[in-house]
Coordinates of C-alpha atoms and ligand atoms in Angstrom, one line a residue:
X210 CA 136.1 195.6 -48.8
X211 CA 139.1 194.4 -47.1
X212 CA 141.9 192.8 -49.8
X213 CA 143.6 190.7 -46.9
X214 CA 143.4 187.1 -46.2
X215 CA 141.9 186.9 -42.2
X216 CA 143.9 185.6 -39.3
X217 CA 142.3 181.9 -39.8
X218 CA 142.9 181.5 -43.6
X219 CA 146.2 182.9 -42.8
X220 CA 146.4 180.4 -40.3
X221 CA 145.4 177.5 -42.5
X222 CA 147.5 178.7 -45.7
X223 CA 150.6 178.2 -43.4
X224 CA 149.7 175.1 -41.9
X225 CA 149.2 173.5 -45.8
X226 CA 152.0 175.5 -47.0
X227 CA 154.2 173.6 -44.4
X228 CA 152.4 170.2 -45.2
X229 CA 153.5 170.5 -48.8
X230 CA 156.9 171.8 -47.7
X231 CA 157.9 169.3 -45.3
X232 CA 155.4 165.8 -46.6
X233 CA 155.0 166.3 -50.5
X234 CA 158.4 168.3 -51.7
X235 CA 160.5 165.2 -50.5
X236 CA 159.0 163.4 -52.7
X237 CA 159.2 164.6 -56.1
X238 CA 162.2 162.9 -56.7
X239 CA 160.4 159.3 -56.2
X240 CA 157.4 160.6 -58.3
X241 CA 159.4 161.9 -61.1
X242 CA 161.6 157.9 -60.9
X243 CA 158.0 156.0 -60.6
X244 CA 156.6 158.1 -63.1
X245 CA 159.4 157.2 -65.9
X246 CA 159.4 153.8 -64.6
X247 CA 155.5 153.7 -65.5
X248 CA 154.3 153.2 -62.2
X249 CA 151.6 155.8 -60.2
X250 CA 153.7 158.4 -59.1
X251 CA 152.7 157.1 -55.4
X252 CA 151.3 154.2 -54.4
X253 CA 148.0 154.1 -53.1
X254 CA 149.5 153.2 -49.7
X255 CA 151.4 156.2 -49.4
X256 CA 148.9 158.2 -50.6
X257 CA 146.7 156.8 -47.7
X258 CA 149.3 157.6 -45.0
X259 CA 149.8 161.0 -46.3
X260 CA 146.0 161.4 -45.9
X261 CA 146.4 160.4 -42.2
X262 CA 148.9 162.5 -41.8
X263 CA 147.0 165.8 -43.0
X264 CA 144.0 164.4 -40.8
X265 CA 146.1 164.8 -38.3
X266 CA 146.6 168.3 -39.4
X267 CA 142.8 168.7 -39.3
X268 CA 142.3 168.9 -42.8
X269 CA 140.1 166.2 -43.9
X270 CA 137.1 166.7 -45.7
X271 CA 138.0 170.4 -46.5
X272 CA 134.8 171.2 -48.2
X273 CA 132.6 168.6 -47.0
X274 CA 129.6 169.1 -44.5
X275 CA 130.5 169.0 -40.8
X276 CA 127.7 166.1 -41.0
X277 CA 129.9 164.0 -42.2
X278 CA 132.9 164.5 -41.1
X279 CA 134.1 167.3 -42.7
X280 CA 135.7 170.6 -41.8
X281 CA 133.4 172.7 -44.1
X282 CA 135.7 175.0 -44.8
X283 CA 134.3 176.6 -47.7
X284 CA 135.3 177.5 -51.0
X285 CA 137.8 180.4 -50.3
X286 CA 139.3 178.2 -48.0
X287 CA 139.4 175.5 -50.8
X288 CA 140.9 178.3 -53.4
X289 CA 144.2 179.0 -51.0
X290 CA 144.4 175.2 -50.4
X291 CA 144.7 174.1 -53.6
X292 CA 146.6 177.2 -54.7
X293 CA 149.2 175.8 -51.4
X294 CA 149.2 172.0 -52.7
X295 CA 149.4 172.7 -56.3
X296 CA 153.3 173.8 -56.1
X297 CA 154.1 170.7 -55.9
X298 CA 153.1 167.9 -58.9
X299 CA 153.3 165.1 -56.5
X300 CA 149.7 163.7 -57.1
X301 CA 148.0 163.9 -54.0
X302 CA 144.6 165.4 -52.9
X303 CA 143.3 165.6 -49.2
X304 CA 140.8 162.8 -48.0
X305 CA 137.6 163.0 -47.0
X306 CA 135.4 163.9 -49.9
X307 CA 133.3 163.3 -52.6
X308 CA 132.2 164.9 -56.0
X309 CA 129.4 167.8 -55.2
X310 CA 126.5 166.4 -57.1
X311 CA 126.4 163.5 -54.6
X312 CA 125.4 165.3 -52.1
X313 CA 121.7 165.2 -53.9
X314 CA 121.6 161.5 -53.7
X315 CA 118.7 160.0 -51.6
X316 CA 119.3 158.8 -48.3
X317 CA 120.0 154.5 -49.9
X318 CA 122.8 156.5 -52.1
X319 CA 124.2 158.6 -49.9
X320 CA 124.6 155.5 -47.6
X321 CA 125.9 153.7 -50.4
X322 CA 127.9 155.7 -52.4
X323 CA 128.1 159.3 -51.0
X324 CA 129.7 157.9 -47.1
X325 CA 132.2 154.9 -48.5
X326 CA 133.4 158.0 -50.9
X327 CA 133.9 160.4 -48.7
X328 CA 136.0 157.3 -46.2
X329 CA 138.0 156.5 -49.0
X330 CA 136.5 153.2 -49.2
X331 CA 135.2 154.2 -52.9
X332 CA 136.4 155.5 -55.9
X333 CA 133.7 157.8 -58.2
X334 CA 133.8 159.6 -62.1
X335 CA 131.8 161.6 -63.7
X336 CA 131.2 161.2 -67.7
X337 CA 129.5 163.2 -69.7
X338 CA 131.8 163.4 -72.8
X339 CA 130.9 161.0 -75.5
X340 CA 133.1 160.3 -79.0
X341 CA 130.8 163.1 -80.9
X342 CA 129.6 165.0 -77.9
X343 CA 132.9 166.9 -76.3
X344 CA 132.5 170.3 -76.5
X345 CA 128.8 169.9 -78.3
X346 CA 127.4 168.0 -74.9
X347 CA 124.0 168.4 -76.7
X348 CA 124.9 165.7 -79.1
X349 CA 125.0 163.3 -76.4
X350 CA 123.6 159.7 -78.1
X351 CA 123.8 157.2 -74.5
X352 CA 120.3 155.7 -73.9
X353 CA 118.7 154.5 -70.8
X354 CA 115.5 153.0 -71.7
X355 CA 113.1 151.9 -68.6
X356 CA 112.3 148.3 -68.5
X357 CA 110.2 147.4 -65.3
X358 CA 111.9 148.3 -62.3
X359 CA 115.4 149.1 -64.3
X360 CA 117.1 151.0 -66.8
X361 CA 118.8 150.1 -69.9
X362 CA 122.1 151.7 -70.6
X363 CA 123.7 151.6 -74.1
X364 CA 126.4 153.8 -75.5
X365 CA 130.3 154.9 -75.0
X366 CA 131.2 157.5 -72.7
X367 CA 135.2 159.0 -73.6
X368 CA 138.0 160.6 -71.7
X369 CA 136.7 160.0 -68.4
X370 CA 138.9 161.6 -65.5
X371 CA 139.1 158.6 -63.2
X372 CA 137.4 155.9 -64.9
X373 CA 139.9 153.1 -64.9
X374 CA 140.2 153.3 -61.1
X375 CA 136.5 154.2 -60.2
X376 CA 134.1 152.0 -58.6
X377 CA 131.1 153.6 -59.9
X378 CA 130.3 156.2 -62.2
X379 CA 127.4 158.8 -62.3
X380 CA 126.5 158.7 -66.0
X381 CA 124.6 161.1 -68.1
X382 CA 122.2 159.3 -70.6
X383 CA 118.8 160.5 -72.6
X384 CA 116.2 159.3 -71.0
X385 CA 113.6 160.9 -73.4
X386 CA 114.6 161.4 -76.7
X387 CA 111.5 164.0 -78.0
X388 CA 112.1 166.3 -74.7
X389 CA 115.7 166.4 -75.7
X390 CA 116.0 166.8 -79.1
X391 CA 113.5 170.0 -79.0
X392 CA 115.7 171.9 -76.3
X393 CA 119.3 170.1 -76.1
X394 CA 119.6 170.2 -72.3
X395 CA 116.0 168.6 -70.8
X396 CA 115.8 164.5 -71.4
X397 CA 118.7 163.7 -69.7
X398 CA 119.5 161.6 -67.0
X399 CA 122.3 161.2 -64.3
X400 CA 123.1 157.4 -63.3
X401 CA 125.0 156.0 -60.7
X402 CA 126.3 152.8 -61.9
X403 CA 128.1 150.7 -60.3
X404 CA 131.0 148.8 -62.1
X405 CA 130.0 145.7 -61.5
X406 CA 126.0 146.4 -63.1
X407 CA 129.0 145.7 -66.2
X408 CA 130.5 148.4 -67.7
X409 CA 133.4 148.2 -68.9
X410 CA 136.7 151.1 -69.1
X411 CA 140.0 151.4 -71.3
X412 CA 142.6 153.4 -70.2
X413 CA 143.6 156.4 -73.0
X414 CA 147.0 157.1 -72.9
X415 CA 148.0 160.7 -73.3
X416 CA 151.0 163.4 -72.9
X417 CA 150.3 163.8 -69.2
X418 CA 151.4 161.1 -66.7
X419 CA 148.2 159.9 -66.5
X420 CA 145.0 158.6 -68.7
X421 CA 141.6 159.1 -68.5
X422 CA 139.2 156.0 -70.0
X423 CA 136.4 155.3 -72.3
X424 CA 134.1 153.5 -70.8
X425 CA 131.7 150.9 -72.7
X426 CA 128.0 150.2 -71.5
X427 CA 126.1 147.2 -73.6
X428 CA 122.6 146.6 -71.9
X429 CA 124.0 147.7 -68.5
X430 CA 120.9 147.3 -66.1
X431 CA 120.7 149.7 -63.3
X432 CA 118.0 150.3 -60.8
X433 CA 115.8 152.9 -60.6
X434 CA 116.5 153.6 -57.3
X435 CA 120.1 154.6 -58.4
X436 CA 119.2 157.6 -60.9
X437 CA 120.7 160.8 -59.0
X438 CA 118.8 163.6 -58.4
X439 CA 115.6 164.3 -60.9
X440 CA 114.8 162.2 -63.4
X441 CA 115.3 164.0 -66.9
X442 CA 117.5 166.6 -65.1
X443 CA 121.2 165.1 -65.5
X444 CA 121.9 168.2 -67.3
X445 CA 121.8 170.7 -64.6
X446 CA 123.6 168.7 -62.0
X447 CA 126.5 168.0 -65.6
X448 CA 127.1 171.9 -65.3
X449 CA 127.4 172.1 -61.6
X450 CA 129.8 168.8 -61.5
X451 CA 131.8 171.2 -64.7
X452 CA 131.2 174.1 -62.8
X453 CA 133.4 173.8 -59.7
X454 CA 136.1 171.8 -61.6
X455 CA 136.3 175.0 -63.6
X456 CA 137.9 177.7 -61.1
X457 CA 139.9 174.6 -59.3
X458 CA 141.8 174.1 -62.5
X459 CA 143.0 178.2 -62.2
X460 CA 143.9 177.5 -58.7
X461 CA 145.6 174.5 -59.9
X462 CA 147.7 176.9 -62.2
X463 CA 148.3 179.8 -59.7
X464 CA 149.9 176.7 -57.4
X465 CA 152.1 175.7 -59.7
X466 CA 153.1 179.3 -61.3
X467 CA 154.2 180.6 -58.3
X468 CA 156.5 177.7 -57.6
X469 CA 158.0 177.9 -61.5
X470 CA 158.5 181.6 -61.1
X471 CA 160.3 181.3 -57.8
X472 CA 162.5 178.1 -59.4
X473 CA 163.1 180.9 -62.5
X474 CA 163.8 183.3 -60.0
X475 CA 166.4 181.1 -58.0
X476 CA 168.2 179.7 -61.6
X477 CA 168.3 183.1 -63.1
X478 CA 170.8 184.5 -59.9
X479 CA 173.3 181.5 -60.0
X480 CA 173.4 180.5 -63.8
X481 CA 175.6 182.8 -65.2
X482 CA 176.3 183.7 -69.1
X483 CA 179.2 185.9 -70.6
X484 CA 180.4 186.5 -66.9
X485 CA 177.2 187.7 -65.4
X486 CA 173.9 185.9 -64.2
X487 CA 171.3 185.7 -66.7
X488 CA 169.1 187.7 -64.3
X489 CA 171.5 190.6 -65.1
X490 CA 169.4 190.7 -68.8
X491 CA 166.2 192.6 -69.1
X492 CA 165.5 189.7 -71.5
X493 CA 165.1 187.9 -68.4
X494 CA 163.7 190.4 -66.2
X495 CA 160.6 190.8 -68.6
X496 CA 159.0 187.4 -68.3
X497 CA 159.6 187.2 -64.4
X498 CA 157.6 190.5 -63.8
X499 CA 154.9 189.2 -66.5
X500 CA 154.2 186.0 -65.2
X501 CA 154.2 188.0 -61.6
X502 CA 151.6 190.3 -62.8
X503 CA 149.7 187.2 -64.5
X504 CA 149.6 185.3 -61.0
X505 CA 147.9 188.1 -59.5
X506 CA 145.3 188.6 -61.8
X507 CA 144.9 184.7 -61.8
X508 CA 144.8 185.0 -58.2
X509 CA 142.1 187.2 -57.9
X510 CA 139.9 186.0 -60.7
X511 CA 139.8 182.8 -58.4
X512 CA 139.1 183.6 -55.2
X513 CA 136.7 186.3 -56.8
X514 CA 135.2 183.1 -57.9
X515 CA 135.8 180.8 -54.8
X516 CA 134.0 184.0 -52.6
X517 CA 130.9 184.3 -54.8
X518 CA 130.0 181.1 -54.7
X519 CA 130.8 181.2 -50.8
X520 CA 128.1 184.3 -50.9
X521 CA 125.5 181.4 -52.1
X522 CA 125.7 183.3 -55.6
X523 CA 125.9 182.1 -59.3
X524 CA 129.6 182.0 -60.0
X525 CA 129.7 180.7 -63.7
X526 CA 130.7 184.1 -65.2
X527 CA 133.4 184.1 -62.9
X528 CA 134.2 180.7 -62.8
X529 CA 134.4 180.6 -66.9
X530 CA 137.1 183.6 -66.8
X531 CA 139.5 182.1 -63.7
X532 CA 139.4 178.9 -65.7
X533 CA 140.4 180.7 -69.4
X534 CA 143.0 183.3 -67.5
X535 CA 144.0 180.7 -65.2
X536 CA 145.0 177.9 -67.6
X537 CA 146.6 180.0 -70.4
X538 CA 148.6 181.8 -67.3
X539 CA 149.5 178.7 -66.2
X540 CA 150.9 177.9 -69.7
X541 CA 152.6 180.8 -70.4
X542 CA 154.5 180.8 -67.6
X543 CA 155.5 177.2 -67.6
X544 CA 156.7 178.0 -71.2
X545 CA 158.7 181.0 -70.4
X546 CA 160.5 179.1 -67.1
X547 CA 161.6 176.5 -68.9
X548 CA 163.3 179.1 -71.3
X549 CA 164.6 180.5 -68.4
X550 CA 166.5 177.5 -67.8
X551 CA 167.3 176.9 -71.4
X552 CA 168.2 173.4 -72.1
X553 CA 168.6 172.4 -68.5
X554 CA 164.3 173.4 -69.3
X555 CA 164.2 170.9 -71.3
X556 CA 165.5 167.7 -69.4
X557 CA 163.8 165.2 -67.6
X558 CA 166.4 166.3 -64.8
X559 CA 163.9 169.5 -64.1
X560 CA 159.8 168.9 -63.4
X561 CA 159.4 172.0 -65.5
X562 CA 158.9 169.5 -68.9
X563 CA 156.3 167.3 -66.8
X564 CA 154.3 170.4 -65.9
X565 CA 154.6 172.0 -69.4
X566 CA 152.6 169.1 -70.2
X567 CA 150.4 168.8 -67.4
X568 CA 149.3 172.3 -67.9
X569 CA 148.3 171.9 -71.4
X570 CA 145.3 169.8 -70.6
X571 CA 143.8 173.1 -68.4
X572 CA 143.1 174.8 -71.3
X573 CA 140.9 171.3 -73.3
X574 CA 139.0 169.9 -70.4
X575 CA 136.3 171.2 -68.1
X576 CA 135.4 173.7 -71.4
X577 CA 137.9 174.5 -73.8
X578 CA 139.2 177.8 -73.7
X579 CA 137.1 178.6 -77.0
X580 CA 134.2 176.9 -75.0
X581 CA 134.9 179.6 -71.9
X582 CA 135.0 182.5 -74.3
X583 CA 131.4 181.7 -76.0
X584 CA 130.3 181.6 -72.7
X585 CA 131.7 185.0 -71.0
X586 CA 130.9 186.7 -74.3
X587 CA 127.6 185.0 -74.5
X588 CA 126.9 186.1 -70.5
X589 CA 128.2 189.8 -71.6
X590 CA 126.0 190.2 -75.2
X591 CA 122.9 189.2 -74.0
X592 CA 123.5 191.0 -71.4
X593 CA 123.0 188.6 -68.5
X594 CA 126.1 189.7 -66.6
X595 CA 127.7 193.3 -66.6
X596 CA 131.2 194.1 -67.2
X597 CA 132.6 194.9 -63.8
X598 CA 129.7 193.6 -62.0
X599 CA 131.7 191.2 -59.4
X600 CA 133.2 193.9 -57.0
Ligands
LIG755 C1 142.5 164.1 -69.8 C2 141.1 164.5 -69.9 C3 140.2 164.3 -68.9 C4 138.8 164.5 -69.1 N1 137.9 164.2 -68.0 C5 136.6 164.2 -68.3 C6 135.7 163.7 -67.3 O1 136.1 163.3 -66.2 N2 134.4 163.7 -67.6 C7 133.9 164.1 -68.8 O2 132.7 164.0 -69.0 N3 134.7 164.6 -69.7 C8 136.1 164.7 -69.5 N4 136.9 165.2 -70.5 C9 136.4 165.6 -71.7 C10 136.6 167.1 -72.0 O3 135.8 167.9 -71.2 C11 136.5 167.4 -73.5 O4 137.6 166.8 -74.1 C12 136.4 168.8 -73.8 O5 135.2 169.3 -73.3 C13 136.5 169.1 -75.3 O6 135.7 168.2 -76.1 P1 136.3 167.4 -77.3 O7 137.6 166.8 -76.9 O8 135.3 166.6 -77.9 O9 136.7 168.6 -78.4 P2 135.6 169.2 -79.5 O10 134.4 169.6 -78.8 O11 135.5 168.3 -80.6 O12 136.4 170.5 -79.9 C14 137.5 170.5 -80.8 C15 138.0 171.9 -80.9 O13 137.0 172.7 -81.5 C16 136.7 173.8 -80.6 N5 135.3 174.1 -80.7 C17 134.3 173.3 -80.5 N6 133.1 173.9 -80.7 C18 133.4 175.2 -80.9 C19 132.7 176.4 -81.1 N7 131.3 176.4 -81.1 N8 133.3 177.6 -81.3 C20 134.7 177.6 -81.3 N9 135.5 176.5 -81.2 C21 134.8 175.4 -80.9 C22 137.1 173.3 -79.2 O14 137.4 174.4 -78.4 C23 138.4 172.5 -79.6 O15 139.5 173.4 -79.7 C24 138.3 165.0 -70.3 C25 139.2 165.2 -71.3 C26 140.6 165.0 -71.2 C27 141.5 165.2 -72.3

C-alpha cells in the first residue's frame, strides 16, 4: 500500500487546482451579485466557455469512455477533481458527460440521448422520489401501463435535481404491481421520457440558491423502445444512479472544507480582539485542528470509496459512510468557520452563509443521514461487510 497520490494524479490535481484558481475564484463575486439578484449564478453562456476552456485543459469527459470522447479517467481521478472544483461555489461542472445508467441504453438511445448528453446539446434528471416515497422508495405509486406499442405514465415525481432545465428524464414507474408489492424492489421500470411526450415540471423553491422540481405525468405516452435497461428492473439501475451521487457529495464537502478552514485560518491571524488575534485563543485553535482532522478522515473515506469502485468492486458500504462523514463534516465545519468570523460569518458580504446552506442539503438527499446509518449498520449486523474490511 502506497498512501501518496502518483505523479499523474499529482499532475492533474494541479492542473484543476489552477483552473479553479485562476477561471472560477474570479468569479464569485458575480455569482454571489446574480445570485441575490435572482438570476443563475452564471449564465449558460459562460458556463459553456468555461467548458471550452477546461477542454482545452484536456479535461472533458473526465469519467466518460474514451469511446466517446472522453478522458476515462476513473473514479479516483474524479474523487481529487471534484474535491479541487468544489472550493469554489461557483456552479460549474466539467463538460462532456452524462448520468451512469445511460450508458445501458440500446444503441437508438444512446444515439438519442446518451451522445447529445454527453455534447451538451441535452439536458437529463433522474426521479425516483415521489410525495409519499422519499426515503421509503418502496412506496413508489407512478404507473406505466402497456398499451400496444407504448406505455402509459401516471403519477407525480418530487424534488427532482434538474428537472426544470432537463430535456428528458429517466423515470422510475411500476410496471407490475403483484411483482412489486410482494418484494418492494422488483416491478419497476426505468423510462426515458422525453419532455415533449408531455410532462410537465414546477420549480420548488428552497434554502439553497437553487430548486429542484416536481414533475407531473397525466397519460404521458412513451415508446417502448425508450424503457432503459431491463424491463421490471428500474430498481437496480435507481441505486446505482444513488450510488455514485453518494461519495461525490463527501468529495463535494472535503472541497469546500478545506477552502473554509484555510479562509478561518487566514481571518483568525489578522482579526484581532483585546489586542491580540483571535488565533491567539485556544477557543480558536480547537475547531481549526478538528475540522483539520475531520477533512482527513473525509478524505480518505472517499477516495477509499472512489478506489474500490475503480477495483471493479461493490463500493456501497463505503460509499454510504463517505456520504454520512462527509456531509455532517462538511456541516460542522461550515458552522464553526462562520463562528470564526463572528458576525462578519454571518453577512452576505462572506460566501460562508451561502455554503452553510448549501451544505445542509448533503445530509437529506441522495439518503438521509438516518437512511446511510440503516444501511452501514444493516451491511455490519447481518454481517454482509466486516468492520475494517476495506484496507
Ligand atoms: C434539493 C433536493 C434535490 C433532490 N434531487 C433528487 C433527484 O434528483 N432525484 C430523486 O429521485 N430524488 C431527489 N431528491 C429527493 C431526496 O433523495 C429525498 O428528499 C430524500 O431521500 C429523503 O426523502 P423525503 O424527503 O421524502 O424524507 P422522508 O423519507 O419522509 O424522511 C423524513 C425524515 O425521516 C427520516 N426517516 C425516514 N425513514 C426512516 C427510518 N426508517 N429510520 C430512521 N429515520 C427515518 C429521514 O431520514 C428524514 O429525516 C432531492 C431532494 C432535495 C431536497
Amino acid at each position: 500500500m502506497y498512501l501518496r497520490l502518483t505523479d499523474e494524479q499529482k499532475m492533474v490535481q494541479e492542473t484543476i487546482r489552477k483552473f479553479v484558481k485562476e477561471e472560477l475564484i474570479p468569479l464569485e463575486n458575480e455569482v454571489l451579485k446574480n445570485e441575490r439578484e435572482g438570476k443563475p449564478g452564471i449564465s449558460n453562456e459562460k458556463l459553456k466557455e468555461l467548458r471550452l476552456k477546461a477542454k482545452e485543459f484536456g479535461f472533458w469527459g473526465i469519467n466518460t469512455p474514451e469511446e466517446y470522447g472522453g478522458a476515462d479517467l476513473g473514479q479516483m481521478m474524479m474523487a481529487l477533481v471534484l474535491m479541487e472544483i468544489s472550493k469554489t461555489f461557483v456552479p460549474f461542472s466539467f463538460g462532456g458527460s452524462a448520468d451512469n445508467i445511460l450508458y445501458y441504453g440500446n444503441d437508438y438511445q444512446k444515439e438519442k440521448y446518451l451522445i447529445p448528453t454527453i455534447n451538451g446539446d441535452k439536458k437529463s434528471c433522474f426521479a425516483m422520489t415521489e410525495p409519499d416515497a422519499g426515503s421509503d422508495t418502496r412506496n413508489i405509486k407512478m404507473t406505466a401501463v402497456k398499451d400496444g406499442s407504448e406505455w402509459i405514465l401516471n403519477g407525480e415525481k418530487t424534488f427532482i435535481t434538474g428537472g426544470n432545465e432537463a430535456d428528458f428524464v429517466m423515470v422510475i414507474a411500476i410496471t407490475d404491481r403483484e411483482l412489486h408489492k410482494k418484494t418492494g424492489r422488483d416491478g419497476v421500470t426505468c423510462f426515458i421520457v422525453d419532455r415533449d411526450m408531455g410532462w410537465k415540471s414546477e420549480y420548488i423553491d428552497t434554502m439553497g440558491e437553487w430548486g429542484p422540481a416536481g414533475l407531473v405525468f397525466d397519460n404521458v405516452r412513451v415508446p417502448e423502445e425508450n424503457i432503459l435497461g431491463e424491463i421490471n428492473g428500474g430498481y437496480k439501475l435507481g441505486l446505482e444512479w444513488i450510488g455514485f451521487a453518494r461519495w461525490v457529495v463527501g468529495a463535494r464537502a472535503v472541497g469546500m472544507a478545506e477552502r473554509l478552514l484555510q479562509m478561518a485560518i487566514d481571518y483568525s491571524k489578522e482579526r484581532k480582539t483585546f489586542g491580540k488575534p483571535i488565533a491567539d485563543n485556544q477557543a480558536i485553535q480547537w475547531p481549526i485542528a478538528d475540522s483539520a482532522v475531520e477533512i482527513e478522515a473525509a478524505r480518505w473515506l472517499v477516495l477509499n470509496a472512489a478506489f474500490t469502485l475503480d477495483q471493479g468492486e461493490d463500493n456501497r458500504h463505503l460509499a454510504s459512510m463517505a456520504k454520512l462523514y462527509g456531509a455532517n463534516m462538511g456541516n460542522r465545519v461550515v458552522d464553526r468557520v462562520l463562528q470564526i468570523h463572528g458576525g462578519m460569518g454571518y453577512t452576505r458580504e462572506l460566501p460562508i452563509e451561502r455554503w452553510y446552506r448549501e451544505a445542509r442539503l448533503w445530509r437529506i438527499y441522495d439518503g438521509t443521514d438516518e437512511i446511510q446509518r440503516m444501511i452501514i449498520s444493516r451491511n455490519l449486523l447481518k454481517g454482509n461487510v466486516k468492520i475494517g474490511q476495506y484496507v
